[in-house]
Short mmCIF file of C-alpha atoms and ligand atoms in Angstrom, two decimals:
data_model
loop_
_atom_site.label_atom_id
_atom_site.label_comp_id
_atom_site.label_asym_id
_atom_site.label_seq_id
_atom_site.Cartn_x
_atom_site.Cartn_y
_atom_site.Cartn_z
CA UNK J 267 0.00 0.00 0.00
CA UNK J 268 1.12 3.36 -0.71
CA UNK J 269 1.79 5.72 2.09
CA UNK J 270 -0.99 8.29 2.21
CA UNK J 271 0.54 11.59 1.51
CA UNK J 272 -0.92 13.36 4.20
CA UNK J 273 -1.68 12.23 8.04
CA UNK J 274 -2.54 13.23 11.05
CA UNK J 275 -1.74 11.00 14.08
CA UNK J 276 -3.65 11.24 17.35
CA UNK J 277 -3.58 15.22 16.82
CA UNK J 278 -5.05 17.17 19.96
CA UNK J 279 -5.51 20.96 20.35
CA UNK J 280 -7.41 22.61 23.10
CA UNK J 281 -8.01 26.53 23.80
CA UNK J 282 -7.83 27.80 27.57
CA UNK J 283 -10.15 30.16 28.36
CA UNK J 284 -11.23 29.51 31.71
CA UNK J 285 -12.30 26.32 31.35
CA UNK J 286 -10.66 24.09 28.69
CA UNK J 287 -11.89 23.73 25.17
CA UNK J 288 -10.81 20.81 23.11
CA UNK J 289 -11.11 22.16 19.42
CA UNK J 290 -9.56 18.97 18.15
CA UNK J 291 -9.56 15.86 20.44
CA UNK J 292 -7.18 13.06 19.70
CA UNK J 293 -7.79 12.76 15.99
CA UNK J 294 -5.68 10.55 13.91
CA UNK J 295 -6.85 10.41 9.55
CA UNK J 296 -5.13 9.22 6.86
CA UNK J 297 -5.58 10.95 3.52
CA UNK J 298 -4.78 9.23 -0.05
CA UNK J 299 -2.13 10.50 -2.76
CA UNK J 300 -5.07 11.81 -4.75
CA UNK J 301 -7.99 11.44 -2.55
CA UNK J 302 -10.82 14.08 -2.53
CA UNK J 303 -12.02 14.77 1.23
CA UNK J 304 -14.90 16.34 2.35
CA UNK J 305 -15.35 17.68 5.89
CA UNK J 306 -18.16 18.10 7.32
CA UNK J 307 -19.72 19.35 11.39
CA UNK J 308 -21.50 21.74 13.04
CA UNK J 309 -19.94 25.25 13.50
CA UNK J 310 -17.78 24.59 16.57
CA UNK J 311 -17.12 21.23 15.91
CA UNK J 312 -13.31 21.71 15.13
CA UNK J 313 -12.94 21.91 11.02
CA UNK J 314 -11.33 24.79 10.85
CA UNK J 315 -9.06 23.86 13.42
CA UNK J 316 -8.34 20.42 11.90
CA UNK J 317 -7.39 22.22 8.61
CA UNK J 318 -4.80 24.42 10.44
CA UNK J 319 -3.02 21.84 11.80
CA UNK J 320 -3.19 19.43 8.15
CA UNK J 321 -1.56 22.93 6.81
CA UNK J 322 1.12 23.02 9.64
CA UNK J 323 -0.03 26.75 10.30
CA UNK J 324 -1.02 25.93 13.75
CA UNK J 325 0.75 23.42 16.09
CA UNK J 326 -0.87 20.39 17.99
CA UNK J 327 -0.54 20.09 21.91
CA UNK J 328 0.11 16.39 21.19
CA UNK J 329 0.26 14.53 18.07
CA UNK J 330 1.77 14.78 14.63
CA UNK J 331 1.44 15.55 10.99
CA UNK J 332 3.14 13.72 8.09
CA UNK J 333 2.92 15.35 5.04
CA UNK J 334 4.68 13.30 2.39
CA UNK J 335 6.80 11.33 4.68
CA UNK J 336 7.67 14.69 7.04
CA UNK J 337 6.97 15.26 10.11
CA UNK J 338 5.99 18.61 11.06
CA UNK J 339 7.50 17.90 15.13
CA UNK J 340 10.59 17.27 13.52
CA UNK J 341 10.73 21.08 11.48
CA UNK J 342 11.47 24.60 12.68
CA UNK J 343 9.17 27.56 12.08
CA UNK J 344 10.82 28.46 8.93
CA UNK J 345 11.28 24.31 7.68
CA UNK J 346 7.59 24.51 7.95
CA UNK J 347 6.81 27.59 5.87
CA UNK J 348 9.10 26.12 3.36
CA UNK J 349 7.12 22.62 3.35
CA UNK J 350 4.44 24.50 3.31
CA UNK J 351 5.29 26.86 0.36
CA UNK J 352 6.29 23.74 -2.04
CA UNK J 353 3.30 21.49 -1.34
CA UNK J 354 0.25 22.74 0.17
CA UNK J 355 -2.27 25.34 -1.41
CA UNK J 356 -4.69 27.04 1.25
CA UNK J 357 -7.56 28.56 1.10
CA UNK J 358 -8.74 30.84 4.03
CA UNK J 359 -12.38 30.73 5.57
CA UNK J 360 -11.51 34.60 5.61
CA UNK J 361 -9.24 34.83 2.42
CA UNK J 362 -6.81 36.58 3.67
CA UNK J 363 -5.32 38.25 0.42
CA UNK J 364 -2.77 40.49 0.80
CA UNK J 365 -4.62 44.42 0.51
CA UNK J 366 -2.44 46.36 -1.39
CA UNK J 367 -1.92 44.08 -4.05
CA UNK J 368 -4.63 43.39 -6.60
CA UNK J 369 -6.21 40.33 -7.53
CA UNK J 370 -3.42 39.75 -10.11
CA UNK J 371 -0.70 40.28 -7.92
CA UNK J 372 -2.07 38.22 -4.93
CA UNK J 373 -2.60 35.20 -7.47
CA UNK J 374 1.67 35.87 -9.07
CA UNK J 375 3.50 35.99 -5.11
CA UNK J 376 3.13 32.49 -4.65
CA UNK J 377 4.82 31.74 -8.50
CA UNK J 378 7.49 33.79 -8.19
CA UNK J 379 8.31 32.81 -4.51
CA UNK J 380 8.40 29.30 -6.42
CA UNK J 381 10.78 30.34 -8.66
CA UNK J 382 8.61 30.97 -12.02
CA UNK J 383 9.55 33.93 -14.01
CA UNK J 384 7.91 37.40 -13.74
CA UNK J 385 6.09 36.40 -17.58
CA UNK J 386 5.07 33.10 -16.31
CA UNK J 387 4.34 33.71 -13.19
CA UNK J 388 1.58 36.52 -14.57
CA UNK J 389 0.63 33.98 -17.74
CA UNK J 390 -0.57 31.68 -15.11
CA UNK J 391 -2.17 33.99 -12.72
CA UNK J 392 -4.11 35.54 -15.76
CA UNK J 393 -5.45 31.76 -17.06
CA UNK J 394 -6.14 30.53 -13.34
CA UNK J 395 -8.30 33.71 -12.51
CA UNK J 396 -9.68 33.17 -15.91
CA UNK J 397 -10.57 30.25 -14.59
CA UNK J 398 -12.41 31.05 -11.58
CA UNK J 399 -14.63 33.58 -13.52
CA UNK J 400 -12.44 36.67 -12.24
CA UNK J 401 -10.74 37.23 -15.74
CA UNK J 402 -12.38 41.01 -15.64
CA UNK J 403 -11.18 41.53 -12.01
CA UNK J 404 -7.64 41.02 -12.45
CA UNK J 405 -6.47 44.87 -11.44
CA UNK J 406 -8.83 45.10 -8.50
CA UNK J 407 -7.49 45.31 -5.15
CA UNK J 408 -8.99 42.76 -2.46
CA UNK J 409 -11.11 45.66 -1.12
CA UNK J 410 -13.00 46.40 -4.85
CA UNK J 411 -14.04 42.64 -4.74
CA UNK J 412 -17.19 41.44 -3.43
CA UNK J 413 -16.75 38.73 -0.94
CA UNK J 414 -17.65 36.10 -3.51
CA UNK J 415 -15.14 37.37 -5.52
CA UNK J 416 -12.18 37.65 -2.86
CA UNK J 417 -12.88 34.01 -2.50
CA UNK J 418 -12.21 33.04 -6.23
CA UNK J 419 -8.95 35.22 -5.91
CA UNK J 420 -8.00 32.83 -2.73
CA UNK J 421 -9.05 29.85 -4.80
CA UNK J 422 -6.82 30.83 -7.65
CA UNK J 423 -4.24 31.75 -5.32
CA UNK J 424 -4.03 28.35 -3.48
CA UNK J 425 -4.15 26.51 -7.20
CA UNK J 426 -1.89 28.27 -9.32
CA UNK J 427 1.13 26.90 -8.17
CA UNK J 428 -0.09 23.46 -8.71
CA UNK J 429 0.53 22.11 -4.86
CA UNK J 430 0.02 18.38 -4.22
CA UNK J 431 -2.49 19.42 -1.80
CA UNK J 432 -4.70 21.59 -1.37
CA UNK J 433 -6.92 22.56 1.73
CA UNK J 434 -9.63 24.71 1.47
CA UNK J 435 -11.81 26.16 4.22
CA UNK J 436 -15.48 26.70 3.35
CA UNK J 437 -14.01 27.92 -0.08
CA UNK J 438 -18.18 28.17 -1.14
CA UNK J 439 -19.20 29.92 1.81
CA UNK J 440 -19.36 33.26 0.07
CA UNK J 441 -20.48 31.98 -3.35
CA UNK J 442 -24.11 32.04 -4.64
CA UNK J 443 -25.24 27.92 -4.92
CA UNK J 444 -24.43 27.78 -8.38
CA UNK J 445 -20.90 29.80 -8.38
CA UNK J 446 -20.25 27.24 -4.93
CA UNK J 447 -21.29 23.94 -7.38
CA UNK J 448 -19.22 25.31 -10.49
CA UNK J 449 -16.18 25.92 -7.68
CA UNK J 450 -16.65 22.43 -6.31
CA UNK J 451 -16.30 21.01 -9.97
CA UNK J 452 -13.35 22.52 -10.80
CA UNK J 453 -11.84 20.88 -7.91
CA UNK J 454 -12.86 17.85 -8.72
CA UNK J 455 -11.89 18.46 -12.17
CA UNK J 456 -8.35 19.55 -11.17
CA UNK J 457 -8.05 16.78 -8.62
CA UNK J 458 -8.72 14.08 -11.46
CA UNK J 459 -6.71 16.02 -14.10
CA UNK J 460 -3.79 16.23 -12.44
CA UNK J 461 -4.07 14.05 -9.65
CA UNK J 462 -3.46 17.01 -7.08
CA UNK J 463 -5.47 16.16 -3.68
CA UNK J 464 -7.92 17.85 -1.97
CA UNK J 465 -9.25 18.52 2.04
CA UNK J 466 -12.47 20.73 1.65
CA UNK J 467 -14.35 21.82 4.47
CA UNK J 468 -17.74 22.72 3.82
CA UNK J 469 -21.41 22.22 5.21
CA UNK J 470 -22.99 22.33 2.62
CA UNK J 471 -23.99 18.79 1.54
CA UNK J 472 -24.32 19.34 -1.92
CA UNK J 473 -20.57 18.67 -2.00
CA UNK J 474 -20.72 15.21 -0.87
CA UNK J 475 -21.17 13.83 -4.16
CA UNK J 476 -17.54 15.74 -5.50
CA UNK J 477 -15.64 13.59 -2.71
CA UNK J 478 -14.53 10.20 -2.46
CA UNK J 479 -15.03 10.18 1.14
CA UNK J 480 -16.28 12.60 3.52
CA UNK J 481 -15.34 13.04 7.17
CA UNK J 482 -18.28 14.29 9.95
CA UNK J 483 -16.55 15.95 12.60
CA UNK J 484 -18.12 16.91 16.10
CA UNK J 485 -17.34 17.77 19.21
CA UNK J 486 -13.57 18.13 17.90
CA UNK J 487 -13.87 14.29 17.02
CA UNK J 488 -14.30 12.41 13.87
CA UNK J 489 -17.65 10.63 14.26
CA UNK J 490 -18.95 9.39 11.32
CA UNK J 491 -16.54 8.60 7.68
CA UNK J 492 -18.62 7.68 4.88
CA UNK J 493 -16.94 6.03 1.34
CA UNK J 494 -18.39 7.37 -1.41
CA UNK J 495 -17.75 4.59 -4.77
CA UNK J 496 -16.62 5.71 -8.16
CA UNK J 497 -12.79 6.14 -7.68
N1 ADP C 886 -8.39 31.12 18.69
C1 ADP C 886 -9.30 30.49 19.47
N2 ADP C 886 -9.41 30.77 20.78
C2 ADP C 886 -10.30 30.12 21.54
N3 ADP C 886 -11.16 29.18 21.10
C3 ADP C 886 -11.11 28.86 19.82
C4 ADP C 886 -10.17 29.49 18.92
N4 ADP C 886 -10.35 28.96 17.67
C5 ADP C 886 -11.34 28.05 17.80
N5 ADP C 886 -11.79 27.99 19.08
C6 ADP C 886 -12.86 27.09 19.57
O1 ADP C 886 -12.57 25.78 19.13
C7 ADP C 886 -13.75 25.12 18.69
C8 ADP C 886 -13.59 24.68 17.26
O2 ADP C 886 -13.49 25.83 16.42
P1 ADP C 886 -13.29 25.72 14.85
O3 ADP C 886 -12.17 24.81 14.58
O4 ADP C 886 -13.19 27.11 14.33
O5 ADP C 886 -14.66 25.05 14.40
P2 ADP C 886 -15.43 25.04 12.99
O6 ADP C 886 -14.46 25.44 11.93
O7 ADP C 886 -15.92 23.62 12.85
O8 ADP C 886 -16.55 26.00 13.12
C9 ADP C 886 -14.88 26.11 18.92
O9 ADP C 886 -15.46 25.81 20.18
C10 ADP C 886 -14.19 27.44 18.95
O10 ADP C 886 -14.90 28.36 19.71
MG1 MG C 887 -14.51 27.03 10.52
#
């Protein structure tokens, strides 16, 4: 069996505020070298959370994460950003695109902190906001954008550079149903194109038939995993 390429192992991480709040309690899952994974759970229940800690932007209390055969424990600060630059794509519940530059711009730093030419690196931006349905946006700035459209700039952001995984949080939240379906099919169609693999977190159970299996968490547990055929 291949190794998955991405795993969390027994991962806990609690928030102290007077009393103790496990956000993510003891949760160990295995994701596939081109596996499409839905998350799913109340608000509260810990996806967000879970997501972090896949992307190595937050650290658990106890527990690891392997991400192609690395563990995070075993980097610095900086080894981590670096992982994270070469192989992960995010996509923030909350964007977070850089304000002063514009939609262009926030879609090219990633490329060029790759190593891809100014040309390229611009080329690409251009097609993958194309893409997304922001090809008349390009020379806004985050703040010109409607919310559904700061989204498909974080999309485009977290795909451009091709990453072998990509995590997205609620990336339909601020989408109209039928922008959120088209979004959801282009990751699919990206994830069986070219094999890349994706961790979405979403409520919205329309999704469920995009994923090959699709994780219910609650209570900052996994409590239900249901296989969806057709792989
Ligand atoms: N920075 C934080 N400080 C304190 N509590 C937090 C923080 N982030 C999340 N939590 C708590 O952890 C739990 C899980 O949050 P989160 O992972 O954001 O859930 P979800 O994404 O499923 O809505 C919630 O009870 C939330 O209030
Ligand atoms: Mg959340």
């Amino acid at each position: 069996m291949e190794e998955p390429i991405l795993r969390a192992v027994s991962v806990t991480r609690a928030y102290h505020l007077g009393e103790t709040i496990y956000a993510v309690h003891d949760v160990s899952l295995a994701i596939d070298r081109g596996e499409f994974v839905l998350v799913t759970g109340p608000s509260g229940s810990g996806k967000t959370t879970l997501l972090h800690l896949l992307a190595g932007l937050d650290r658990p209390m106890s527990g690891d994460v392997i991400l192609d055969g690395t563990r995070y424990s075993r980097l610095s600060e900086n080894g981590l950003a670096k992982l994270r630059r070469e192989k992960i794509g995010f996509v923030f519940q909350f964007f977070n695109l850089i304000p002063h530059l514009t939609a262009l711009e926030n879609v090219v730093l990633p490329l060029r902190l790759a190593g891809m030419s100014p040309a390229q690196a611009r080329e690409r931006a251009r097609s993958v906001l194309e893409t997304v349905g922001l090809g008349h946006r390009i020379n806004h700035l985050p703040g010109q954008l409607s919310g559904g459209e700061q989204q498909r700039v974080a999309v485009a952001r977290a795909l451009a550079p091709r990453p072998a995984v990509v995590l997205a949080d609620e990336p339909t939240g601020n989408l109209d149903s039928n922008a959120g379906l088209a979004l959801a099919g282009l990751f699919r169609k990206v994830n069986q194109e070219q094999g890349q693999t994706f961790v979405v977190v979403s409520h919205d159970p329309r999704l469920e038939e995009f994923a090959d299996r699709v994780v219910v968490m609650g209570d900052g547990r996994i409590q239900d995993v249901r296989v969806r055929g057709g792989r």
